[in-house]
Coordinates of C-alpha atoms and ligand atoms in Angstrom, one line a residue:
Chain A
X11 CA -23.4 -27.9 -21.6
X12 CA -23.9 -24.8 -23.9
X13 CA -26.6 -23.8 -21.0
X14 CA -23.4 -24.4 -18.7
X15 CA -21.1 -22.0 -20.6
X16 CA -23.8 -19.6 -20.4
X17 CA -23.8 -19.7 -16.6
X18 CA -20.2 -19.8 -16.2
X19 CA -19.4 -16.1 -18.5
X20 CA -22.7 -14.9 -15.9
X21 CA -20.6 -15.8 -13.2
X22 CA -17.2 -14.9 -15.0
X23 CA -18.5 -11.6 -15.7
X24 CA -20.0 -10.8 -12.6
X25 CA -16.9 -11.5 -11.1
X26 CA -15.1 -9.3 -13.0
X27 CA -17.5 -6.3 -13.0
X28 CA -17.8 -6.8 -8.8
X29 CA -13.4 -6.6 -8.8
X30 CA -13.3 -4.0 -10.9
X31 CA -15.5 -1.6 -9.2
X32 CA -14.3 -2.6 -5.9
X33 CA -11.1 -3.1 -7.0
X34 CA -10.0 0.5 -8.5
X35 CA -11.0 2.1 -5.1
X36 CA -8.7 -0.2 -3.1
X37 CA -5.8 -0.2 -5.0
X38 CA -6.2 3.7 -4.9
X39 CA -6.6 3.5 -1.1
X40 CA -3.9 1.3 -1.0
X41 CA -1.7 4.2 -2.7
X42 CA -3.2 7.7 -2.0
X43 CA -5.0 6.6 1.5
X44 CA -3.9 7.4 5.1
X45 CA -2.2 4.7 7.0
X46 CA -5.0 3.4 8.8
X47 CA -6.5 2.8 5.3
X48 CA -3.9 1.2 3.8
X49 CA -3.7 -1.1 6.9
X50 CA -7.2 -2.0 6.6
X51 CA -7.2 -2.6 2.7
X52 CA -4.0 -4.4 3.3
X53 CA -5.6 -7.0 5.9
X54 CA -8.2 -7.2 3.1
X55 CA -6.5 -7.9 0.3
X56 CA -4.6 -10.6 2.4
X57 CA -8.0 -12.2 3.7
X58 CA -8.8 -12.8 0.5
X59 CA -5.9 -14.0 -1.7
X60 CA -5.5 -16.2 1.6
X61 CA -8.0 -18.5 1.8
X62 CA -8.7 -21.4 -0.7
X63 CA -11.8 -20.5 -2.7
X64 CA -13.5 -23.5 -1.8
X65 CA -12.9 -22.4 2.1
X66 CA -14.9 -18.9 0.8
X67 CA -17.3 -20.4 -1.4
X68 CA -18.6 -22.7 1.9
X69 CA -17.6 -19.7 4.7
X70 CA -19.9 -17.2 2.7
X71 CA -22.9 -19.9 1.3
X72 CA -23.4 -21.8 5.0
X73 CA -21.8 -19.5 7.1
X74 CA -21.9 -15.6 7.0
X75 CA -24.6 -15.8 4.8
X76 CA -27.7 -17.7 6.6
X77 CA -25.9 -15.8 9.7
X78 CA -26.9 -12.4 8.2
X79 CA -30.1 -14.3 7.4
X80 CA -29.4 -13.7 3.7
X81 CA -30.5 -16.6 1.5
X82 CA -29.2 -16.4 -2.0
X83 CA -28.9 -18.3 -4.8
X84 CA -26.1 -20.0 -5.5
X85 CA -25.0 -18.2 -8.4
X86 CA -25.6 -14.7 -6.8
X87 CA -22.6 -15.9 -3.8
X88 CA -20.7 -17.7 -6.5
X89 CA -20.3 -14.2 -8.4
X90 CA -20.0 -12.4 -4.7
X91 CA -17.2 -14.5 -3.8
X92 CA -15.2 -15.0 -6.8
X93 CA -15.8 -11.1 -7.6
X94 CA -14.6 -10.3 -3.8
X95 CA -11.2 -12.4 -4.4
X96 CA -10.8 -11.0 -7.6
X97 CA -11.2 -7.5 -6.2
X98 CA -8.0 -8.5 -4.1
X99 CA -5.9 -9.4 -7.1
X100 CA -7.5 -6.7 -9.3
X101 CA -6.7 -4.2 -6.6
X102 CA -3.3 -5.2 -6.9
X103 CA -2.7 -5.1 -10.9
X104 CA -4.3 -1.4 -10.7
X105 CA -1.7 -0.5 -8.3
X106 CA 0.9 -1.9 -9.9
X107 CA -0.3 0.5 -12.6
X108 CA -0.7 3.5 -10.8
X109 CA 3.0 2.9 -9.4
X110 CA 4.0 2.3 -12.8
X111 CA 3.2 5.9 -13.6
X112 CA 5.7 9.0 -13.2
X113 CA 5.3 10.7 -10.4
X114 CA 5.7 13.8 -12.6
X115 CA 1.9 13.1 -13.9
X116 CA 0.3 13.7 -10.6
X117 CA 2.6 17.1 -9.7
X118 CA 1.6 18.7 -13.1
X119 CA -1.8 17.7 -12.5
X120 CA -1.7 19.7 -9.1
X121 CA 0.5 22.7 -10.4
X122 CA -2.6 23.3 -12.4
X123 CA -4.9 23.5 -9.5
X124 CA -6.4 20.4 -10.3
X125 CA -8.0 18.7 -6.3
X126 CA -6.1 15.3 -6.0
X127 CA -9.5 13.5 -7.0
X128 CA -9.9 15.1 -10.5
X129 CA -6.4 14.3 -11.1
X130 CA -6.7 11.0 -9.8
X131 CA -10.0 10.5 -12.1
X132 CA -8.9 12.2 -15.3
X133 CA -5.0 11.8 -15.3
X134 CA -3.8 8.9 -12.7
X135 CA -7.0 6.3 -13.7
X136 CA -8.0 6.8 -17.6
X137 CA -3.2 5.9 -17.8
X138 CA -3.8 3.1 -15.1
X139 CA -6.0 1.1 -16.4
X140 CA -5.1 0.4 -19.6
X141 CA -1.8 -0.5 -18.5
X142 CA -3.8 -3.0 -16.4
X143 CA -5.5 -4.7 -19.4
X144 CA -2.8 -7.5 -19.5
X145 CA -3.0 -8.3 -16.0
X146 CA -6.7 -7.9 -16.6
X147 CA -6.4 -10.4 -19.2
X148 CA -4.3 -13.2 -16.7
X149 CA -6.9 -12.5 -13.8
X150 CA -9.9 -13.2 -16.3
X151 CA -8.7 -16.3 -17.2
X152 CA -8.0 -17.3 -13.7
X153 CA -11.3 -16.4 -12.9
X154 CA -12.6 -18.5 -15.3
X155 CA -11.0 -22.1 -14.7
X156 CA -11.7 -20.6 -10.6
X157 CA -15.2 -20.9 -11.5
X158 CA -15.5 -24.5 -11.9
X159 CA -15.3 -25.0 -8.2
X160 CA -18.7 -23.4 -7.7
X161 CA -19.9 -26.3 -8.8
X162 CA -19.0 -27.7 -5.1
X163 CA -22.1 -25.2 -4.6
X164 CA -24.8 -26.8 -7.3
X165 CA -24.0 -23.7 -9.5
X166 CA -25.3 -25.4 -12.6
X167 CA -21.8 -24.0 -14.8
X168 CA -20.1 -26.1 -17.0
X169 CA -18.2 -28.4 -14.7
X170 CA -21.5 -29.0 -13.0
X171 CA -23.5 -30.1 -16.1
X172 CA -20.9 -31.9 -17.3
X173 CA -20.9 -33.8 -14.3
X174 CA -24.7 -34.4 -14.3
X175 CA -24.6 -35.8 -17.7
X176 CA -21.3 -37.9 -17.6
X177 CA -23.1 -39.4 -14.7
X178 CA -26.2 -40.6 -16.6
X179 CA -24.3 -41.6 -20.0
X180 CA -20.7 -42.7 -18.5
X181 CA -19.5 -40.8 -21.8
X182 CA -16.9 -39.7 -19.3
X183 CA -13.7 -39.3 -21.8
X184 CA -15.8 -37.4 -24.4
X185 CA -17.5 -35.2 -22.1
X186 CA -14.7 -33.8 -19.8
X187 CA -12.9 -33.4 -23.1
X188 CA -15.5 -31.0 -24.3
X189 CA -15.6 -29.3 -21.1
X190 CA -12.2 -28.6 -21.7
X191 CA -12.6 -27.5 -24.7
X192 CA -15.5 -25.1 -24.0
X193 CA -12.8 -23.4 -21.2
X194 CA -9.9 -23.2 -24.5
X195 CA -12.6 -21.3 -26.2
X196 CA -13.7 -19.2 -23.7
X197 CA -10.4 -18.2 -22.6
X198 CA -9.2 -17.7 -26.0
X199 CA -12.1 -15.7 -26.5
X200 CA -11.9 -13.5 -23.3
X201 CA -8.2 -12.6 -23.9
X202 CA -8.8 -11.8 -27.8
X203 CA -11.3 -9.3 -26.2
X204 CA -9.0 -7.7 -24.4
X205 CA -5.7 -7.6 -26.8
X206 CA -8.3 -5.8 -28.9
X207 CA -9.5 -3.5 -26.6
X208 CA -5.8 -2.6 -25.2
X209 CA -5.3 -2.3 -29.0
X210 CA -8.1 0.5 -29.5
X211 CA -7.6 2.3 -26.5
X212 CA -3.8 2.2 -26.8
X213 CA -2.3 5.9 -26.9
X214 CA -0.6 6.7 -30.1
X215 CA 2.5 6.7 -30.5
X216 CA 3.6 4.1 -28.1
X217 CA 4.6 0.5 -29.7
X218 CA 2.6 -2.0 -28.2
X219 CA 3.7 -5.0 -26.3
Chain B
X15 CA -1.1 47.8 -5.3
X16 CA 1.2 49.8 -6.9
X17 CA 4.4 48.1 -9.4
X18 CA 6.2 48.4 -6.4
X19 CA 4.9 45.7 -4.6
X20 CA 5.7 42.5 -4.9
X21 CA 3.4 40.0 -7.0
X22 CA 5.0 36.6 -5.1
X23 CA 7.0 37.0 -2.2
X24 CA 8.7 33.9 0.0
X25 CA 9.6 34.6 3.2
X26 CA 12.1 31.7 5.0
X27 CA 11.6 28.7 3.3
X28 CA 13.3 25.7 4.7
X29 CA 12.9 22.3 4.0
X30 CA 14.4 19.1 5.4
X31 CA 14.4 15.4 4.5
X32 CA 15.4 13.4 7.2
X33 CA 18.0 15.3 9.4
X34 CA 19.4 17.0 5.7
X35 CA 18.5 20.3 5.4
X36 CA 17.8 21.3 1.7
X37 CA 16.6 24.7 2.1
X38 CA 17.6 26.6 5.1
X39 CA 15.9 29.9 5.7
X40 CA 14.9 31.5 1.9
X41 CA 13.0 34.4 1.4
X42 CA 12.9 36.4 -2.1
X43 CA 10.1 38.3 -3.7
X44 CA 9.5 39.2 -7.4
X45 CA 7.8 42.5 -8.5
X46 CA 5.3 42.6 -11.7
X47 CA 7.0 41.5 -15.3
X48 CA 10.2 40.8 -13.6
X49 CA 12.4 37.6 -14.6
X50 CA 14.6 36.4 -12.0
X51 CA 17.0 33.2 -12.8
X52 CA 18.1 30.6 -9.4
X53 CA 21.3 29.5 -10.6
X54 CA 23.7 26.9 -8.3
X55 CA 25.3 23.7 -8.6
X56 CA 23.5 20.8 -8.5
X57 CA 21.7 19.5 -5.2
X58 CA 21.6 22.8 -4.3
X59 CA 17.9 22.9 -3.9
X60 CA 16.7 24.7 -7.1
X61 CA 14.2 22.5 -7.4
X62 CA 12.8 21.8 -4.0
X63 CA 12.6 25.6 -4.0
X64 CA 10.4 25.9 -6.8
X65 CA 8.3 23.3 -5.6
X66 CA 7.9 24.6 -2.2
X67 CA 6.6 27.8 -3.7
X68 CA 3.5 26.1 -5.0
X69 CA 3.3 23.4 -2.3
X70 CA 4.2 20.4 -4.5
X71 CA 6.7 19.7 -2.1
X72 CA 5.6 21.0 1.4
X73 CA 7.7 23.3 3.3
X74 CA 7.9 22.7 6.9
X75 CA 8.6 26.4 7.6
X76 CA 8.2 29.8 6.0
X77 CA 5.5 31.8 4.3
X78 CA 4.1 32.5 0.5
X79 CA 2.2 35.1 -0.3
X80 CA 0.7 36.1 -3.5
X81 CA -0.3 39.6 -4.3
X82 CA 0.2 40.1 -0.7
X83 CA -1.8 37.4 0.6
X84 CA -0.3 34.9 2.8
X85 CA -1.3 31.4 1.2
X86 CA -2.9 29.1 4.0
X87 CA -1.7 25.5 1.9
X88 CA -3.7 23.8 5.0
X89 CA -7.1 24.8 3.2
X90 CA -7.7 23.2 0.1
X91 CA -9.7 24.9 -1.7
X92 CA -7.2 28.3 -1.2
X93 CA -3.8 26.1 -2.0
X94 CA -6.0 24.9 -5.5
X95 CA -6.9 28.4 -6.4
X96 CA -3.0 29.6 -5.6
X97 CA -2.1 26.6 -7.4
X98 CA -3.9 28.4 -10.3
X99 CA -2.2 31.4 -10.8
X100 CA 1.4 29.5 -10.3
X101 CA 2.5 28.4 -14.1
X102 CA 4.9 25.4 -13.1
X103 CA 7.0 24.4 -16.0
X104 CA 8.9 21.1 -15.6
X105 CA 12.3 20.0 -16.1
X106 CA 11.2 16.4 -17.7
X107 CA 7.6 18.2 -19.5
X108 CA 5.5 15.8 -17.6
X109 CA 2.7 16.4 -20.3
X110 CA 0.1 14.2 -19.4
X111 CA 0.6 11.1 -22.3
X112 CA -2.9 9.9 -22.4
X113 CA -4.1 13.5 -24.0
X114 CA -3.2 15.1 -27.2
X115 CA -1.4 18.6 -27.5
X116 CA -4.7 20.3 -27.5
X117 CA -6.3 18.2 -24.7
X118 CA -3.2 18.9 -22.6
X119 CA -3.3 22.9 -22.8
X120 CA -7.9 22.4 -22.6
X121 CA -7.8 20.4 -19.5
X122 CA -6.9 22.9 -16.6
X123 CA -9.6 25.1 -18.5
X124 CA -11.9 22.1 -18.6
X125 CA -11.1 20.5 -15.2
X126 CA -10.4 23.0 -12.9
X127 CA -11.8 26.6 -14.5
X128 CA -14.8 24.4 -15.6
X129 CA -14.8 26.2 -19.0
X130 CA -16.9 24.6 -21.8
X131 CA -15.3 22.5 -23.9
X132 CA -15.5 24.3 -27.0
X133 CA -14.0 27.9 -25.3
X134 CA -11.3 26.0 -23.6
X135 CA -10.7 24.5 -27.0
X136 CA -10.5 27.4 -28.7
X137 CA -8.5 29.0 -26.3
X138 CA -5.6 26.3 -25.8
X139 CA -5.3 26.2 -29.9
X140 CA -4.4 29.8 -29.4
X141 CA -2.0 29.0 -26.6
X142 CA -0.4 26.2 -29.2
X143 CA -0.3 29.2 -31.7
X144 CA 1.4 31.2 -29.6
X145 CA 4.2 28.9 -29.0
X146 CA 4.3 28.0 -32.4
X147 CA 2.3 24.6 -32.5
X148 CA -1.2 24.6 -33.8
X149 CA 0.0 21.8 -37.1
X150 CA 1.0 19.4 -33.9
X151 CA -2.6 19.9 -31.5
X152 CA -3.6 16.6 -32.3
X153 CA -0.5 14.5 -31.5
X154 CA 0.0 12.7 -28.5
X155 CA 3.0 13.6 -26.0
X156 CA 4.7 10.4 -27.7
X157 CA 4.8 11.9 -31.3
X158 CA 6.6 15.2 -30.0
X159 CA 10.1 16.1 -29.8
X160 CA 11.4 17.0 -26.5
X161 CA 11.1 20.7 -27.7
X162 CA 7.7 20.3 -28.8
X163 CA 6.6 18.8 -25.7
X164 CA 8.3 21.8 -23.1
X165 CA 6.1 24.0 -25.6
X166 CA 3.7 22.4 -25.3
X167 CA 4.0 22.5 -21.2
X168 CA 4.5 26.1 -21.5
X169 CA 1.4 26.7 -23.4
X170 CA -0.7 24.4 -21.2
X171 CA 0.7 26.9 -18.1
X172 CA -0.3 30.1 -20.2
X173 CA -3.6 28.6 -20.6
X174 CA -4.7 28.9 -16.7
X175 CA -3.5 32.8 -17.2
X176 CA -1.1 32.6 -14.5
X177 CA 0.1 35.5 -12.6
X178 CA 3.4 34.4 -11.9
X179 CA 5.5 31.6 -13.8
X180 CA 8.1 28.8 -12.2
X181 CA 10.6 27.1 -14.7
X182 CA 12.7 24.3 -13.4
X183 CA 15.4 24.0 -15.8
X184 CA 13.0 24.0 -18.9
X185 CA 15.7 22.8 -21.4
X186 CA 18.0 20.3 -19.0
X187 CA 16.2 17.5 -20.7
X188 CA 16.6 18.5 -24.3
X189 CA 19.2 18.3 -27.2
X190 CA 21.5 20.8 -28.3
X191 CA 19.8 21.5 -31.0
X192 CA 16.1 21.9 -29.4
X193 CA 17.1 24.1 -26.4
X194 CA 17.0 27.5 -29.1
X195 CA 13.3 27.0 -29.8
X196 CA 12.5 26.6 -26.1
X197 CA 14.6 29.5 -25.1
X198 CA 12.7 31.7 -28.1
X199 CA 9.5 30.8 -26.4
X200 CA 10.5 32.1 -23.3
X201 CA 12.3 35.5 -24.1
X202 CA 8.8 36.2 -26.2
X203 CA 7.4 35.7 -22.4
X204 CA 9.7 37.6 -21.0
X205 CA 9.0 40.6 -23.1
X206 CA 5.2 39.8 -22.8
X207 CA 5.9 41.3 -19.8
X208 CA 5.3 37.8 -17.6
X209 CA 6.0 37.5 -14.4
X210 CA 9.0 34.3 -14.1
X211 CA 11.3 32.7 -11.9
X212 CA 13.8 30.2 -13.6
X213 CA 15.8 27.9 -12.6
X214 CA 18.4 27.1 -15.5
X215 CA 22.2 26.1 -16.4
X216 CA 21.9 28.4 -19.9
X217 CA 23.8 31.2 -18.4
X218 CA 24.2 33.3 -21.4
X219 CA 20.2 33.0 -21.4
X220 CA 20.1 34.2 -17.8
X221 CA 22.2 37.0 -18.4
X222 CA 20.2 38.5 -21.6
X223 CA 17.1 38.0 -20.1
X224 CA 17.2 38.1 -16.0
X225 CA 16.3 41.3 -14.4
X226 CA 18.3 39.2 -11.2
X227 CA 20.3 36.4 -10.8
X228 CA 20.5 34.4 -7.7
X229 CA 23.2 32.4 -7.1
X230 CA 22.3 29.1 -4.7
X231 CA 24.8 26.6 -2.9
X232 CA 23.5 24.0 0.1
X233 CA 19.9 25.6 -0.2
X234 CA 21.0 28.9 0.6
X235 CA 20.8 32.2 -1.5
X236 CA 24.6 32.7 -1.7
X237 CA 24.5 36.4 -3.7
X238 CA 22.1 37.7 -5.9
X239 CA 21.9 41.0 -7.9
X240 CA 21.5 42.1 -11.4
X241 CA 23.1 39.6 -14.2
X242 CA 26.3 41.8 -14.9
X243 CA 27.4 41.9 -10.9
X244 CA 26.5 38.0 -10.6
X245 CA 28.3 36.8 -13.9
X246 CA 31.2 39.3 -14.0
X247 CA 31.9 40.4 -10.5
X248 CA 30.7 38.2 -8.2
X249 CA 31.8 38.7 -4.9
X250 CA 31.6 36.1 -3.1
X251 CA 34.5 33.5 -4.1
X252 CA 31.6 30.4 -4.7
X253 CA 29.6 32.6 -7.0
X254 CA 32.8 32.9 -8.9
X255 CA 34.2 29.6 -9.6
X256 CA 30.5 28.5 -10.0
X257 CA 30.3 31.3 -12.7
X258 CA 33.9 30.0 -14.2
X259 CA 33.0 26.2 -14.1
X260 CA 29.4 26.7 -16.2
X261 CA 31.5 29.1 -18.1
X262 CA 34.2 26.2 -19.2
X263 CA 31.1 23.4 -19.7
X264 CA 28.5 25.6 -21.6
X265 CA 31.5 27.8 -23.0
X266 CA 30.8 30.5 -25.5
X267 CA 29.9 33.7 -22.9
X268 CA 31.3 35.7 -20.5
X269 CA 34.4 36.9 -22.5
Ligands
ATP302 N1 12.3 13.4 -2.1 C1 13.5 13.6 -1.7 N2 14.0 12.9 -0.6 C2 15.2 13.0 -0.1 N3 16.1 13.9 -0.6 C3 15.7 14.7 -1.7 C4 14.4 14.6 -2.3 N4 14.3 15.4 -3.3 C5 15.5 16.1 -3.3 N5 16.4 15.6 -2.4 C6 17.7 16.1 -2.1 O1 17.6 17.5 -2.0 C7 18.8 18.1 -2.5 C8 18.4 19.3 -3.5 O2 17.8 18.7 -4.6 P1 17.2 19.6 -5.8 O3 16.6 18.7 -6.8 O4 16.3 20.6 -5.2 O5 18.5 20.3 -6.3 P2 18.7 21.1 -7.7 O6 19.4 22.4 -7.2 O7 17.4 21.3 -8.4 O8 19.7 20.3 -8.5 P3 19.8 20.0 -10.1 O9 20.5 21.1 -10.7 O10 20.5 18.7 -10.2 O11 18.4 19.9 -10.6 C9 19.6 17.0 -3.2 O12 20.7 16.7 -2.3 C10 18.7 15.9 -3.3 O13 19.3 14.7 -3.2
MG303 MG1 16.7 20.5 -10.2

């Protein structure tokens, strides 16, 4: 089971990484973009906070997958999905963010010159996303308890070792207990993470919440 | 060029948001070193004005020029460089809150004149000397007083050695007792010899310092001329009781 937990932060993380790096683009699409853009990141993001995981999980693994005559591990689609959705609801905290923000910060940024991409990197983001870390903080834990149901795929994560052993033993009270348990722990530890990051990047003189 | 000419001249500016028109039709032009206040009542369009002159707010008519170039804001990379030599000072600071004082003044060098580091540095702790703030170069927007932070502005505008200056009401936003140190900061500009258009409600200010006033009402230029005619014999009957109503709210001039 500890081999488990191990395989559920790979997929947690993986997850995470794949919706942050798709999901700053988007939600700055979704905000700066031309309306065709926004049309198409808004059919997106509705695609995927849309349909059940389980529906993905399945659609991706024995559909689009073998269709594009990619065969990949479990794990590798279990990360690919859960990172795609997550890009939809990450895309969403960042714009929240970037709305969040006075508008004043982008005009000063041009009234020196700056191109609207320079701003966007070194004013609008480095602001936006650490107002994001609590919203980071809920999606990684949704992530995580999300991640069970890969085990519908044989990814061999917590809930699917679990599973394997309660099987065998029939220890079934004591080992879904644990299970639990390991989820408490990893949550707790994920969102400690985070309060400390938001702590050490927080700008001074602003209390924190 | 000779002094004659004008540095930034704006030739029928108008502006509309939906079917209201905000600026109908402005043109005005500002020689070398002068300082010419935009006074009116509010909504009258002081501030779309200024913001049309550097394209922060795009015009849908008229034309900018800048040392006798007309600015093409279509092309980018002309409307950045123009952009450049515009100082925009704003009503509400909008210092960027992530940076310090120093990073704030360093990053147009850094950024956009792709200066090293360590020059642009250098060079935005003398702008924060100059506006009397080198103790505060390593506090963050949210540590400043509303004074420190328009200084702070104004330094980070001096930085990009503009050619001309725009100030939207730079002390609107502050207390009483923060507006003096603001003003200071600006007169010293104004006998740098800086080029500035300001918009501002400080009419005693505008009358020490203006080489022009220009009085505005329903974005158009009602009257302008030099401070004495504007404040003292206006004559056009708005100009007046505009004149007589700042006079009764910010009081102690014009007697
Ligand atoms: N983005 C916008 N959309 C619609 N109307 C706007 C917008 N910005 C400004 N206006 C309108 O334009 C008019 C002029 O506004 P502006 O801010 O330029 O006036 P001002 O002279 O600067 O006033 P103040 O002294 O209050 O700053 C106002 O009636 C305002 O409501
Ligand atoms: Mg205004």
């Amino acid at each position: 089971m500890v081999e488990g937990s191990i395989v559920t932060i790979g997929v947690v993380f993986g997850a995470m990484f794949l919706g942050l790096i798709l999901g700053v683009p988007i939600a700055i699409g979704q905000v700066y973009g031309k309306p065709f853009l926004r049309k198409i990141i808004a059919v997106y993001v509705w695609f995927f906070r849309g349909i059940p995981l389980l529906v993905l999980l399945f659609l991706f693994y024995f559909g689009f997958l073998p269709l594009l005559g990619l065969n990949l591990p479990a794990f590798t689609v279990a990360s690919i999905v859960l990172g795609l959705i997550s890009s939809a609801y990450q895309s969403q905290i960042f714009r929240g963010a970037i709305l969040s923000l006075p508008e004043g910060q982008l005009k000063a940024a041009r009234a020196l010159g700056m191109s609207d991409f320079s701003a966007i990197c070194n004013i609008i983001l480095p602001q936006a996303l650490r107002l994001s870390i609590p919203g980071w903080s809920n999606e990684y834990s949704i992530i995580l308890k999300d991640s069970a149901v890969t085990y519908a795929l044989g990814v061999p994560e917590i809930m699917a070792r679990t599973h394997f052993v309660a099987t065998r033993t029939y220890e079934h009270l004591i080992l879904y207990a644990t299970a639990g348990l390991l989820y408490l722990i990893l949550t707790f530890a994920g969102t400690k993470a985070l309060r400390i990051l938001e702590e050490k990047v927080r700008i001074p003189g602003y209390a924190t919440r | 060029m000779t002094n004659r000419d004008p540095i930034l001249k704006i030739e029928n500016i108008s502006k509309k948001y939906g079917s209201k028109e905000i600026l109908r039709s402005i043109s005005l032009e500002i020689k070398k070193g002068e300082t010419k206040v935009l006074i009116g009542p509010s909504g009258a369009g002081k501030s779309t004005l200024l913001q049309c002159i550097n394209f922060l707010v795009m015009p849908d008519t008229g034309k900018v020029y800048l040392d006798g170039r007309c600015i093409n804001s279509r092309k980018k990379k002309e409307l950045y460089t123009y952009r450049q030599q515009v100082g925009m000072i704003f009503q509400d600071f909008n210092l960027f809150d992530h940076l310090t004082a120093l990073e704030n003044v360093s990053i147009g060098l850094i950024r956009v004149k792709k200066i090293k580091r360590s020059e642009a540095n250098e060079r935005a702790m003398q702008e924060l000397k100059r506006v009397g703030l080198e103790e505060h170069a390593n506090k963050y927007p949210a540590q400043l007083s509303g004074g420190q932070k328009q200084r702070v502005s104004i330094a980070r505008a001096l930085a990009m050695d503009p050619k001309v200056m725009l100030l939207d009401e730079p002390t609107s936003a502050l207390d009483p007792e923060l507006v003096g140190e603001v003003l200071n900061v600006i007169r010293n500009l104004v006998e740098s010899g800086m080029t500035m258009l300001m918009a501002t409600h400080q009419i005693n200010f505008a009358a020490a310092v203006a080489d022009e006033i220009i009085f505005m009402e329903n974005g158009t230029i009602i009257e302008h001329g030099p401070p004495q005619e504007i404040l003292f014999k206006p004559k056009n009957s708005r100009t007046k009781s505009f004149c007589s109503k700042i006079n009764e709210i910010y009081g102690d001039m014009l007697t």
